mmCIF file of N, CA, C and O in Angstrom:
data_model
loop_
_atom_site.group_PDB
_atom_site.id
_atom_site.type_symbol
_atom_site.label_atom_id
_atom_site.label_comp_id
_atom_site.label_asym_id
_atom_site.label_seq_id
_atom_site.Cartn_x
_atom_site.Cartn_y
_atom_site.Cartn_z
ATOM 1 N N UNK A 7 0.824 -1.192 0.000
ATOM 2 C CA UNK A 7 0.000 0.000 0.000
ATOM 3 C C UNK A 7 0.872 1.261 0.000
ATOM 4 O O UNK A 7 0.570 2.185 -0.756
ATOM 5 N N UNK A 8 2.148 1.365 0.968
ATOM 6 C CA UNK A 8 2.728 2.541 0.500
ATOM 7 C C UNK A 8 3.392 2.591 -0.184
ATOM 8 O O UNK A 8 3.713 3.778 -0.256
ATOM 9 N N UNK A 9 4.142 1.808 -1.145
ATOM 10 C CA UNK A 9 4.332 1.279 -2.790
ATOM 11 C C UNK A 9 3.696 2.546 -3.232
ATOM 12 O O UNK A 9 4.245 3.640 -3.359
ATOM 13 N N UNK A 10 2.076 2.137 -3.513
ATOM 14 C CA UNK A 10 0.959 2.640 -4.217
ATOM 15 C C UNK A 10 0.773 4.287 -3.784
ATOM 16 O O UNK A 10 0.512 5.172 -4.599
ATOM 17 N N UNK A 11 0.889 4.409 -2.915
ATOM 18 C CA UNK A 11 0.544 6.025 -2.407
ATOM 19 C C UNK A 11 1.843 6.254 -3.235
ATOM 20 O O UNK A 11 1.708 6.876 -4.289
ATOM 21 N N UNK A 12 3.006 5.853 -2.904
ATOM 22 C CA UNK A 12 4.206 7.130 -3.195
ATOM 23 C C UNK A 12 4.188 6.989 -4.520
ATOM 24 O O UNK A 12 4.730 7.943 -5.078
ATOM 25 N N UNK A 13 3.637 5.892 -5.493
ATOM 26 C CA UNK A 13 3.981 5.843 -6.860
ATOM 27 C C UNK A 13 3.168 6.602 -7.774
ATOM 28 O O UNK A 13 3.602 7.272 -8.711
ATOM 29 N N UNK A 14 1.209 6.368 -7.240
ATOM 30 C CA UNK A 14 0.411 7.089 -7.439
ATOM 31 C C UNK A 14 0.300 8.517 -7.150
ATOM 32 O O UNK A 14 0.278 9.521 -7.861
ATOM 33 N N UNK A 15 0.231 8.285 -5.762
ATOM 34 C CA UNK A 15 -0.076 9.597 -5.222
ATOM 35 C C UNK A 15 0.933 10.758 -4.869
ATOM 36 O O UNK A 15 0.691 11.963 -4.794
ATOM 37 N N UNK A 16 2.101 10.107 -4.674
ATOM 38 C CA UNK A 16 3.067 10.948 -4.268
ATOM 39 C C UNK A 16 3.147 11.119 -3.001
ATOM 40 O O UNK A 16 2.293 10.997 -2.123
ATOM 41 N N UNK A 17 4.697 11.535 -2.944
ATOM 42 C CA UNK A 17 5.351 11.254 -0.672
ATOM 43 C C UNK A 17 3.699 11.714 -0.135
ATOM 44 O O UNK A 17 3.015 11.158 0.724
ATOM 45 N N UNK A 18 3.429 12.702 -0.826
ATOM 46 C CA UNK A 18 2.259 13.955 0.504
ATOM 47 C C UNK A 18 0.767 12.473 -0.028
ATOM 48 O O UNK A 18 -0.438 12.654 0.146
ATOM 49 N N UNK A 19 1.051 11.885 -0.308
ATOM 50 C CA UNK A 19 -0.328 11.093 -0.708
ATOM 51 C C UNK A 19 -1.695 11.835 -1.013
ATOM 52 O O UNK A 19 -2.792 11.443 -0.615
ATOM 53 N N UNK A 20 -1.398 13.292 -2.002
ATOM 54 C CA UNK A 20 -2.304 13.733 -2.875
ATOM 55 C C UNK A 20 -1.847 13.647 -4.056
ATOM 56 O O UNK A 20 -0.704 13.631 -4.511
ATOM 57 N N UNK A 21 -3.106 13.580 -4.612
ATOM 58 C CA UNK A 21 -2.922 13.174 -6.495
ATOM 59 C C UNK A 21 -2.424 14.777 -6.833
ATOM 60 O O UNK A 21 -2.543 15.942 -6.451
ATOM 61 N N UNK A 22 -1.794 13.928 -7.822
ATOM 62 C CA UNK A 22 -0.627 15.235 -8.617
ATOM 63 C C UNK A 22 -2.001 15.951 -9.248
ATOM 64 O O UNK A 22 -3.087 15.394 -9.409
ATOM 65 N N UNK A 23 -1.636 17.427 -9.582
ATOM 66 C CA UNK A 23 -3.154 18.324 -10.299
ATOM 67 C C UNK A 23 -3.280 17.508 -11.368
ATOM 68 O O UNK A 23 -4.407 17.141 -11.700
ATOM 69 N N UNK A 24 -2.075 17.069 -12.119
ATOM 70 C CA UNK A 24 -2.308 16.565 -13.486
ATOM 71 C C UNK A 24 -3.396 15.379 -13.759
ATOM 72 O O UNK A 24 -4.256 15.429 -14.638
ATOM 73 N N UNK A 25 -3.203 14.326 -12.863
ATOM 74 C CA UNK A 25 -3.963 13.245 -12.502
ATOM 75 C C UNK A 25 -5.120 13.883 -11.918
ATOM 76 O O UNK A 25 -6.130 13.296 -12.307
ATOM 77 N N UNK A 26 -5.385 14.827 -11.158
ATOM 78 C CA UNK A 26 -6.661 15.013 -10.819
ATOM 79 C C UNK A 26 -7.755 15.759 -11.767
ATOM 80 O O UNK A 26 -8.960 15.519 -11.683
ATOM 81 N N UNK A 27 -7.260 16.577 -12.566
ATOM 82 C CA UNK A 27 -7.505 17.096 -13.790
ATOM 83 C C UNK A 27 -8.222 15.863 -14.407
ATOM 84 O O UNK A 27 -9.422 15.614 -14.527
ATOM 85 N N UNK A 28 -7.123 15.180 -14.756
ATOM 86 C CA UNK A 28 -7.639 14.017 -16.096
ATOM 87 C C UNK A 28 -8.619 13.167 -15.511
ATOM 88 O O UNK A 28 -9.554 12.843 -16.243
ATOM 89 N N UNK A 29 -8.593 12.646 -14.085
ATOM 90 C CA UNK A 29 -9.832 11.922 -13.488
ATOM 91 C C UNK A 29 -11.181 12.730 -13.284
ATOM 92 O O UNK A 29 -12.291 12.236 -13.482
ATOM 93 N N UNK A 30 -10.971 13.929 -12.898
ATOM 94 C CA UNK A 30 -12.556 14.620 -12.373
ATOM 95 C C UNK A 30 -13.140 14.901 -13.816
ATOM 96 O O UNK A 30 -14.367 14.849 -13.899
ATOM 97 N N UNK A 31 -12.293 15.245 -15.176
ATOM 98 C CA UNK A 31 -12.614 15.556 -16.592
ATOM 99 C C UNK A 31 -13.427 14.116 -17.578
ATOM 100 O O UNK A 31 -14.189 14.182 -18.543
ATOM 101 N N UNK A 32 -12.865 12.883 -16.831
ATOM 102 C CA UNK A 32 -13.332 12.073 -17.129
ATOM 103 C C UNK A 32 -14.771 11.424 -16.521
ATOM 104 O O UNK A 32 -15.539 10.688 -17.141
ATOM 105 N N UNK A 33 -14.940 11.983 -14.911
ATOM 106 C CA UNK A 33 -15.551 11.843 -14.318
ATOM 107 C C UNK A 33 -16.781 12.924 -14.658
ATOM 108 O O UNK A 33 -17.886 12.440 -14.414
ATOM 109 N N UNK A 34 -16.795 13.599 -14.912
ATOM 110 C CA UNK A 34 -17.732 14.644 -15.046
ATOM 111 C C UNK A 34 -18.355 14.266 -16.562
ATOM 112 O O UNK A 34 -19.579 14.391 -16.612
ATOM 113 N N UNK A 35 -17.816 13.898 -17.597
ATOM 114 C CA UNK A 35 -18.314 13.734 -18.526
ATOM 115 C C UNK A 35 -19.342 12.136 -18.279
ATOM 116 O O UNK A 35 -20.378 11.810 -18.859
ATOM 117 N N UNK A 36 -18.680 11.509 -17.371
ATOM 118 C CA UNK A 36 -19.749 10.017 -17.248
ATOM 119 C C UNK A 36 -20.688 10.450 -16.315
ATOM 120 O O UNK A 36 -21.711 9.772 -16.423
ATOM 121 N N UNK A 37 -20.781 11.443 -15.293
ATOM 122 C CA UNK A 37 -21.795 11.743 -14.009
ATOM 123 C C UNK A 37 -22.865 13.034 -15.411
ATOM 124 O O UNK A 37 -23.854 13.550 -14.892
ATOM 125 N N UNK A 38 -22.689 13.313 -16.491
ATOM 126 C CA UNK A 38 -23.889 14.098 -17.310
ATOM 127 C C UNK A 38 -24.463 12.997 -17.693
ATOM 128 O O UNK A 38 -25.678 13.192 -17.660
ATOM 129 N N UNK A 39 -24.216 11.911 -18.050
ATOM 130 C CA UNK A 39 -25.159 11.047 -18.800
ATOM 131 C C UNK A 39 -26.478 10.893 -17.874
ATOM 132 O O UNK A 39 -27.583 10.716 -18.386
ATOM 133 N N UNK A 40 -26.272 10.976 -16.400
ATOM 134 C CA UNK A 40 -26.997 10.478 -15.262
ATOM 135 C C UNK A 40 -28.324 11.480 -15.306
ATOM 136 O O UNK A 40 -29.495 11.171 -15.089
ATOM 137 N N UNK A 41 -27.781 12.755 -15.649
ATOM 138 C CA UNK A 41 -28.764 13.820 -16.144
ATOM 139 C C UNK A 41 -29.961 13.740 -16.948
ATOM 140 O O UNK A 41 -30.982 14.347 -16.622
ATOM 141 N N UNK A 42 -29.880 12.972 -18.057
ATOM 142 C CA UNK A 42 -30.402 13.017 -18.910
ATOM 143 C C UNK A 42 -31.474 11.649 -18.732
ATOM 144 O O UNK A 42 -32.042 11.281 -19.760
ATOM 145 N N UNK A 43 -31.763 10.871 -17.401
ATOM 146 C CA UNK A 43 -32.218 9.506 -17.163
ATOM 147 C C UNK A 43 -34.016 10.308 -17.210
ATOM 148 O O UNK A 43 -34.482 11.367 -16.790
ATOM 149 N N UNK A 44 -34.411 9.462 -17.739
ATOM 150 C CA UNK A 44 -36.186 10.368 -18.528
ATOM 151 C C UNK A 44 -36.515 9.495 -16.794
ATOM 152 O O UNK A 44 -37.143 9.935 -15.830
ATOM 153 N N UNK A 45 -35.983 8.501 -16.923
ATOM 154 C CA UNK A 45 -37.239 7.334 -15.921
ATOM 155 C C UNK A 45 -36.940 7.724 -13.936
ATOM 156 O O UNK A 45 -37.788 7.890 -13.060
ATOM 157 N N UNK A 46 -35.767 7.746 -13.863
ATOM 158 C CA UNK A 46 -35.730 8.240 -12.444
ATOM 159 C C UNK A 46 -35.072 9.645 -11.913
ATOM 160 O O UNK A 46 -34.027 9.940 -12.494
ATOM 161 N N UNK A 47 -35.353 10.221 -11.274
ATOM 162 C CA UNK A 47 -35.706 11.284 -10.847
ATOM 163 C C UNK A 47 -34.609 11.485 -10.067
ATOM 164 O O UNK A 47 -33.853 12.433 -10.280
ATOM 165 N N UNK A 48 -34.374 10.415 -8.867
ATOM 166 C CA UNK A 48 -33.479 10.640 -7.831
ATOM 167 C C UNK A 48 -32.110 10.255 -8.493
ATOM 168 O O UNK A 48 -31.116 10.656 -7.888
ATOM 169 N N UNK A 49 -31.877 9.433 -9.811
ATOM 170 C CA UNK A 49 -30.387 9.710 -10.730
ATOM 171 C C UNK A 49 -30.625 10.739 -11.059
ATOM 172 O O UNK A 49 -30.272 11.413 -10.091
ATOM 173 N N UNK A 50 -31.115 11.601 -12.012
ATOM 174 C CA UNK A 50 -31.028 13.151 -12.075
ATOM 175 C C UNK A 50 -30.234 13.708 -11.106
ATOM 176 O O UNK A 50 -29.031 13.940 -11.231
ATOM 177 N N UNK A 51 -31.064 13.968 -9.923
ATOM 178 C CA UNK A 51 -31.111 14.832 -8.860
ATOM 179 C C UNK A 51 -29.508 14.774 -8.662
ATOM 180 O O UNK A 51 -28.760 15.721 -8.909
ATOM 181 N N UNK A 52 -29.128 13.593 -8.210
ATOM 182 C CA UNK A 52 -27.905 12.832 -8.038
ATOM 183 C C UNK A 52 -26.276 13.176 -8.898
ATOM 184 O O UNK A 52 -25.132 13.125 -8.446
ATOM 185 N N UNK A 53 -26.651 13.434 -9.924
ATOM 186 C CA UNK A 53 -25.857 13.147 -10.948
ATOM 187 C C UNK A 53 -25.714 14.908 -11.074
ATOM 188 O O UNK A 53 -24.693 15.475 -11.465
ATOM 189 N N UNK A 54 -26.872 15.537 -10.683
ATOM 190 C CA UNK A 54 -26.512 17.411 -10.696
ATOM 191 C C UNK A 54 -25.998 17.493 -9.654
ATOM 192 O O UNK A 54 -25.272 18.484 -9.576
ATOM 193 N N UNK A 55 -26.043 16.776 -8.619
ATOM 194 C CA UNK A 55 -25.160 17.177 -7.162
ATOM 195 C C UNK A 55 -24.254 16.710 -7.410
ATOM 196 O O UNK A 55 -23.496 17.184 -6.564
ATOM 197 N N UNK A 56 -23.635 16.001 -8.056
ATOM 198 C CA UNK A 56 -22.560 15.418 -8.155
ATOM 199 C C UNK A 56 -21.680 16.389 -9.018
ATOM 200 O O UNK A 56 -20.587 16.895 -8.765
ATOM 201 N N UNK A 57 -22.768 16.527 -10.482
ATOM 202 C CA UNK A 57 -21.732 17.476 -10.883
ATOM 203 C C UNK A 57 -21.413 18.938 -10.492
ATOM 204 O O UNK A 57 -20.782 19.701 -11.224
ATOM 205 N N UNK A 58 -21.861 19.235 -9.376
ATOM 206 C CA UNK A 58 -22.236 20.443 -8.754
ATOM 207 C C UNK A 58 -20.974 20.164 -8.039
ATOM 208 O O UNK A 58 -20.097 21.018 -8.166
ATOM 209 N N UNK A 59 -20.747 19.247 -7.394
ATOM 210 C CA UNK A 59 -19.755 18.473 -6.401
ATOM 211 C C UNK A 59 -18.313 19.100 -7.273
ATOM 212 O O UNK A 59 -17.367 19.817 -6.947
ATOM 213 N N UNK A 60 -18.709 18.443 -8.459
ATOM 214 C CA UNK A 60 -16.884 18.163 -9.302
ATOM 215 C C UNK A 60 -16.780 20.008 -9.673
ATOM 216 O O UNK A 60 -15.693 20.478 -9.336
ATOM 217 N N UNK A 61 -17.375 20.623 -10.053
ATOM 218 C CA UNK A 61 -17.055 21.649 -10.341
ATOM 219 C C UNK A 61 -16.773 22.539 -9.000
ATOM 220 O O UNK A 61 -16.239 23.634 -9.174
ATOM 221 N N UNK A 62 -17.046 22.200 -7.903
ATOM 222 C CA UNK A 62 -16.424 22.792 -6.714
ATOM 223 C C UNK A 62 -15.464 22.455 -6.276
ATOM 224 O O UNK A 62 -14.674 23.104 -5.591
ATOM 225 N N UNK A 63 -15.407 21.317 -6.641
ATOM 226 C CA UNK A 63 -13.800 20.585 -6.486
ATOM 227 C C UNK A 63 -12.572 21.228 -7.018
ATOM 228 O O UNK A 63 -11.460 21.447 -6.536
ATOM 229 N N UNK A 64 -13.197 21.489 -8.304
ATOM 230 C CA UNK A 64 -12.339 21.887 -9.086
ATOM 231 C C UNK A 64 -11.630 23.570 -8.920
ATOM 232 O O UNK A 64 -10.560 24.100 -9.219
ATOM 233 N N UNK A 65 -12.772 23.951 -8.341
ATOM 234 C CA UNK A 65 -12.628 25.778 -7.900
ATOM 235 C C UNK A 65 -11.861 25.305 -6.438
ATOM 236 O O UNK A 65 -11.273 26.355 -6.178
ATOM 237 N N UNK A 66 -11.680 24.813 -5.859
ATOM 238 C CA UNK A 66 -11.089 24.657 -4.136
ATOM 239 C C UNK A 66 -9.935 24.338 -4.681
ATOM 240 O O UNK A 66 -9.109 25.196 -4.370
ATOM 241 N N UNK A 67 -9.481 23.512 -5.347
ATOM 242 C CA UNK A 67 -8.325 22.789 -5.339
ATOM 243 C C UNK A 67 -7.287 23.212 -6.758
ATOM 244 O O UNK A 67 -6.282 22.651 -7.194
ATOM 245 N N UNK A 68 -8.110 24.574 -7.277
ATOM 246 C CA UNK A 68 -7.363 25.590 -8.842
ATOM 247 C C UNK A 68 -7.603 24.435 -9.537
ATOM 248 O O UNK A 68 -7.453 25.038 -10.600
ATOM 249 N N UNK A 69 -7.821 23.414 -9.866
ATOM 250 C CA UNK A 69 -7.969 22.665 -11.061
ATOM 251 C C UNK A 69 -8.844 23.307 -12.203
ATOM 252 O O UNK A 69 -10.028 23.534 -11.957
ATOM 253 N N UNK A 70 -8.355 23.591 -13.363
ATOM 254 C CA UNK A 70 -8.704 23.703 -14.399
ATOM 255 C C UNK A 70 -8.899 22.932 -15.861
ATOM 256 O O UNK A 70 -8.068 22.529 -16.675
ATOM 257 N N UNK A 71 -10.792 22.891 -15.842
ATOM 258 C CA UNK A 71 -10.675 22.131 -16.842
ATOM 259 C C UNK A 71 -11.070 22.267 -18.295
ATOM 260 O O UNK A 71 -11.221 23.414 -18.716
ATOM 261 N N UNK A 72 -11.190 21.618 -18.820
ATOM 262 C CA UNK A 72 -10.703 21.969 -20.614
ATOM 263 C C UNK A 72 -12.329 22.839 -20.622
ATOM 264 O O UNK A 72 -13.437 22.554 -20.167
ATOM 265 N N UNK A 73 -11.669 24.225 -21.529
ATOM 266 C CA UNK A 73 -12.980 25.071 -22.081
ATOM 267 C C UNK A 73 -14.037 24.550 -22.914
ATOM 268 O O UNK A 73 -15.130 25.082 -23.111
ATOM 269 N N UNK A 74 -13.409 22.942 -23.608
ATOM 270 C CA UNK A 74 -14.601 22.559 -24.518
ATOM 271 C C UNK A 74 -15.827 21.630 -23.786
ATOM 272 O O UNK A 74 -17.031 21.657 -24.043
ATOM 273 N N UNK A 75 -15.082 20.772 -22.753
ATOM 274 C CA UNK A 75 -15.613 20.156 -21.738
ATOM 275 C C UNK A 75 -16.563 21.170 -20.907
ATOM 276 O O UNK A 75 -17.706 20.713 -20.950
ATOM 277 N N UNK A 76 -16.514 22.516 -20.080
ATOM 278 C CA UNK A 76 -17.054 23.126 -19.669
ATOM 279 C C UNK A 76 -18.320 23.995 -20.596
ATOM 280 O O UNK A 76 -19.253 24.510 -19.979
ATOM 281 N N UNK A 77 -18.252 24.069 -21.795
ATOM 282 C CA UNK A 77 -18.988 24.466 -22.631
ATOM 283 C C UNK A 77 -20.447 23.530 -22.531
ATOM 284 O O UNK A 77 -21.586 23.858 -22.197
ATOM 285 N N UNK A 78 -19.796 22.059 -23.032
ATOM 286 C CA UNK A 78 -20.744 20.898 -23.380
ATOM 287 C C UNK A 78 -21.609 20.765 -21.664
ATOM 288 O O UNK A 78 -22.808 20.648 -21.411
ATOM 289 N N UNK A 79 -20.817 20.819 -21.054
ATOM 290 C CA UNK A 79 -21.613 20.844 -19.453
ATOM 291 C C UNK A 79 -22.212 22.250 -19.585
ATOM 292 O O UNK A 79 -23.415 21.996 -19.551
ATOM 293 N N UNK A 80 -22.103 23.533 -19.710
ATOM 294 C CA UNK A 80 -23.482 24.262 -20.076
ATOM 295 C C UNK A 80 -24.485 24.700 -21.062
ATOM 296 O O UNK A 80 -25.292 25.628 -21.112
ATOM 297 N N UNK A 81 -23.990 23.201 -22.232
ATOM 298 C CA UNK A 81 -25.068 23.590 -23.025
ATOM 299 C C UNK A 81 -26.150 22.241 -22.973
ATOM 300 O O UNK A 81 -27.212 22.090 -23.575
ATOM 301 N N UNK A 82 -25.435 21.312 -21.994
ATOM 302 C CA UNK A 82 -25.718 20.581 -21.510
ATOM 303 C C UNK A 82 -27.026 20.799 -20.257
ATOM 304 O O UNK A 82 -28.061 20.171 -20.481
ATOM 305 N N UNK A 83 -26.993 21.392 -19.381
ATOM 306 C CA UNK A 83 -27.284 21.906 -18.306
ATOM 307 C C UNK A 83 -28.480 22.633 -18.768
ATOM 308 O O UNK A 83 -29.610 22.215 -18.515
ATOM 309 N N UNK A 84 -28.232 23.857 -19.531
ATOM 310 C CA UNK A 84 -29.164 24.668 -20.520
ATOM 311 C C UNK A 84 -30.432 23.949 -20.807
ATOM 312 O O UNK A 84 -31.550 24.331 -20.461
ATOM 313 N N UNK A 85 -30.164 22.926 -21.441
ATOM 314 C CA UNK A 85 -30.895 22.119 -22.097
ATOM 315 C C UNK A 85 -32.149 21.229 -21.105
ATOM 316 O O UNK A 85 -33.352 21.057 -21.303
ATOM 317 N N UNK A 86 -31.258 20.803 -20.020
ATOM 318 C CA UNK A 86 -32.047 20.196 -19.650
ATOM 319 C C UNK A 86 -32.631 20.917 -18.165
ATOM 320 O O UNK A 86 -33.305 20.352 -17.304
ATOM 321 N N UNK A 87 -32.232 22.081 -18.169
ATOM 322 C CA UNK A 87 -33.079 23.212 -17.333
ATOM 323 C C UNK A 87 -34.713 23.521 -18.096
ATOM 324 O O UNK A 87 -35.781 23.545 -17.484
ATOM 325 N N UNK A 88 -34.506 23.743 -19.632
ATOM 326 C CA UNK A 88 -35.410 24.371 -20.410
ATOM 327 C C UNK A 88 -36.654 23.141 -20.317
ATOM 328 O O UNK A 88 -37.836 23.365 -20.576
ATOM 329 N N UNK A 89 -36.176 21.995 -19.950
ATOM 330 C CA UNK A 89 -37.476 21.208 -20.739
ATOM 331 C C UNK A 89 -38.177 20.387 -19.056
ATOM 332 O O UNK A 89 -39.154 19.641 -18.975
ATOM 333 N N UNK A 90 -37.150 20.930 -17.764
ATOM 334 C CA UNK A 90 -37.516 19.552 -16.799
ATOM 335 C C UNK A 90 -38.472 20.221 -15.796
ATOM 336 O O UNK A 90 -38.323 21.193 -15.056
ATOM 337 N N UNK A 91 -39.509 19.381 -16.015
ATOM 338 C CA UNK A 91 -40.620 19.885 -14.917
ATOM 339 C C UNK A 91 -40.574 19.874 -13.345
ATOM 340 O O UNK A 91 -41.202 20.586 -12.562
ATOM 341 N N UNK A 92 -39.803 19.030 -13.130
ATOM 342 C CA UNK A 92 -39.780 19.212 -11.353
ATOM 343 C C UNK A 92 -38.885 20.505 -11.238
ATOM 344 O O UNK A 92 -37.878 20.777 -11.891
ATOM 345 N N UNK A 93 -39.474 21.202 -10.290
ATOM 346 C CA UNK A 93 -38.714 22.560 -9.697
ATOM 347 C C UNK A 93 -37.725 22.408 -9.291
ATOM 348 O O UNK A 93 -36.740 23.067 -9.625
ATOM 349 N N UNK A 94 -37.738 21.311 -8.297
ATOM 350 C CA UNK A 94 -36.409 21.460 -7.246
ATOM 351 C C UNK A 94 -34.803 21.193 -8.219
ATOM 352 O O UNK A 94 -33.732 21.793 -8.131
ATOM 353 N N UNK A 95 -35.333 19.759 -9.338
ATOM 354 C CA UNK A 95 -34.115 19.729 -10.085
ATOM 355 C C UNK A 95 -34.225 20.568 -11.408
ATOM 356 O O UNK A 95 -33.358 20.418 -12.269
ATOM 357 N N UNK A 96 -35.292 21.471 -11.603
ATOM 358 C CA UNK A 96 -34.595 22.554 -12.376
ATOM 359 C C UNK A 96 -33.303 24.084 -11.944
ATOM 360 O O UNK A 96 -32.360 24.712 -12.427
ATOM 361 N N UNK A 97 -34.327 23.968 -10.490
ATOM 362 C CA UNK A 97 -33.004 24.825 -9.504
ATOM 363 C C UNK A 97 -32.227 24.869 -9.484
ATOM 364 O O UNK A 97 -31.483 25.849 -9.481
ATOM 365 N N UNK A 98 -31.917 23.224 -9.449
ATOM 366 C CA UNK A 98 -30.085 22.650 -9.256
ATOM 367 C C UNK A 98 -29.712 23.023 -10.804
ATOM 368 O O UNK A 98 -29.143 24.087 -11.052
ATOM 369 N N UNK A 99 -29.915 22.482 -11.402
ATOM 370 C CA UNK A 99 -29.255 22.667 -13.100
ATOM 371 C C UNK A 99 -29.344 24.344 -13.156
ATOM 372 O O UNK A 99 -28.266 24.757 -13.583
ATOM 373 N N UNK A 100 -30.256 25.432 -12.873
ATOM 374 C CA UNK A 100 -29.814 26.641 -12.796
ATOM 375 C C UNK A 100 -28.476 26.865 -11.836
ATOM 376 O O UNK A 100 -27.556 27.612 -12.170
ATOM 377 N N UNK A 101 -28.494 26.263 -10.848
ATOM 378 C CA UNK A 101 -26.974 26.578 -9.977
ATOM 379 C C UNK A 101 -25.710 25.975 -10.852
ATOM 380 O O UNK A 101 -24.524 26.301 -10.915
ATOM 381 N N UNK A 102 -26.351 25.136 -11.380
ATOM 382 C CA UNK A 102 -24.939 24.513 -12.315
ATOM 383 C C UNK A 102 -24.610 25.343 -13.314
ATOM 384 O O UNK A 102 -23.495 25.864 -13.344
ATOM 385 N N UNK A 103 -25.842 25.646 -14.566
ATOM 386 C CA UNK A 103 -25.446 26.806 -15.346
ATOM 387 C C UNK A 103 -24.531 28.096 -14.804
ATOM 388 O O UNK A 103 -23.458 28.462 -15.282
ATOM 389 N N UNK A 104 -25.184 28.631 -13.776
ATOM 390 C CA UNK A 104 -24.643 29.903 -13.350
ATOM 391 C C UNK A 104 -23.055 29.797 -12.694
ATOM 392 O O UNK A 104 -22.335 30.781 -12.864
ATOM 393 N N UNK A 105 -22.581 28.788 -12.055
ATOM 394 C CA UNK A 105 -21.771 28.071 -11.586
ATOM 395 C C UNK A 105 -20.419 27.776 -12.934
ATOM 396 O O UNK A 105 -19.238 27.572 -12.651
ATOM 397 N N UNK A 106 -20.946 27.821 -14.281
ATOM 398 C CA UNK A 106 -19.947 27.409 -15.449
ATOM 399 C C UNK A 106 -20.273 28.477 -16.100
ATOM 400 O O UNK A 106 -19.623 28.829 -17.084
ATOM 401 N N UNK A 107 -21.200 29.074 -15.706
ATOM 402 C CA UNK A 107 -20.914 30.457 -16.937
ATOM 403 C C UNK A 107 -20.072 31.484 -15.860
ATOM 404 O O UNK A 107 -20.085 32.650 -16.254
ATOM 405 N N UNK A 108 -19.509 31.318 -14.868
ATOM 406 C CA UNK A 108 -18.917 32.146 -13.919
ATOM 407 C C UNK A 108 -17.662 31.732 -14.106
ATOM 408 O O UNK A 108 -16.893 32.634 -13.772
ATOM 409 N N UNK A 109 -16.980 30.580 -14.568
ATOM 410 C CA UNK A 109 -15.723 29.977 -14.510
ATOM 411 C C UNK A 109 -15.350 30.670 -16.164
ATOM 412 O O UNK A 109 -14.297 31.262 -16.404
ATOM 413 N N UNK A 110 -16.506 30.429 -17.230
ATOM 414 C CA UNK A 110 -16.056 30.578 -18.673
ATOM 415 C C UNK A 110 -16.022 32.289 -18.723
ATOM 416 O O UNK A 110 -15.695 32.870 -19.758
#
């Protein structure tokens, strides 16, 4: 195990920015699909807190991620603000929009 920290993670056993970059960029693009679930409600909900999650992550810890990726997450977001009838998770997807049009 400490093999793995110092090889992965490094002596301080935090991920290098570079690695954290490329995981939360990868991660964020698989937690939108969750968005778009027609049949349950509480994946929605889930999947905007989550990505609500990674993009705060990303502001705490200076990680910066790719402008084309942040685009597709608010035209993404946009989209599915305009058409979703429950209030509470149209709210959240407005905090997300406003949240990436503040970074771009």
């Amino acid at each position: 195990k400490q093999w793995y920290q110092r090889r992965v993670r490094g002596e301080s056993g935090e991920l290098e920015p570079a690695q954290l970059q490329t995981g939360l960029q990868l991660c964020l693009g698989n937690v939108m699909r969750g968005v778009d679930d027609a049949k349950h409600q509480h994946v929605r909900q889930s999947s905007i807190r989550l990505t609500l999650a990674i993009l705060e992550l990303c502001r705490d810890r200076t990680v910066t991620l790719e402008g084309e990726l942040l685009k597709t997450v608010l035209t993404h977001f946009r989209d599915q603000v305009s058409c979703e009838g429950n209030q509470n998770l149209k709210s959240l997807g407005i905090e997300v929009v406003t949240f990436v049009e503040k970074i771009l």
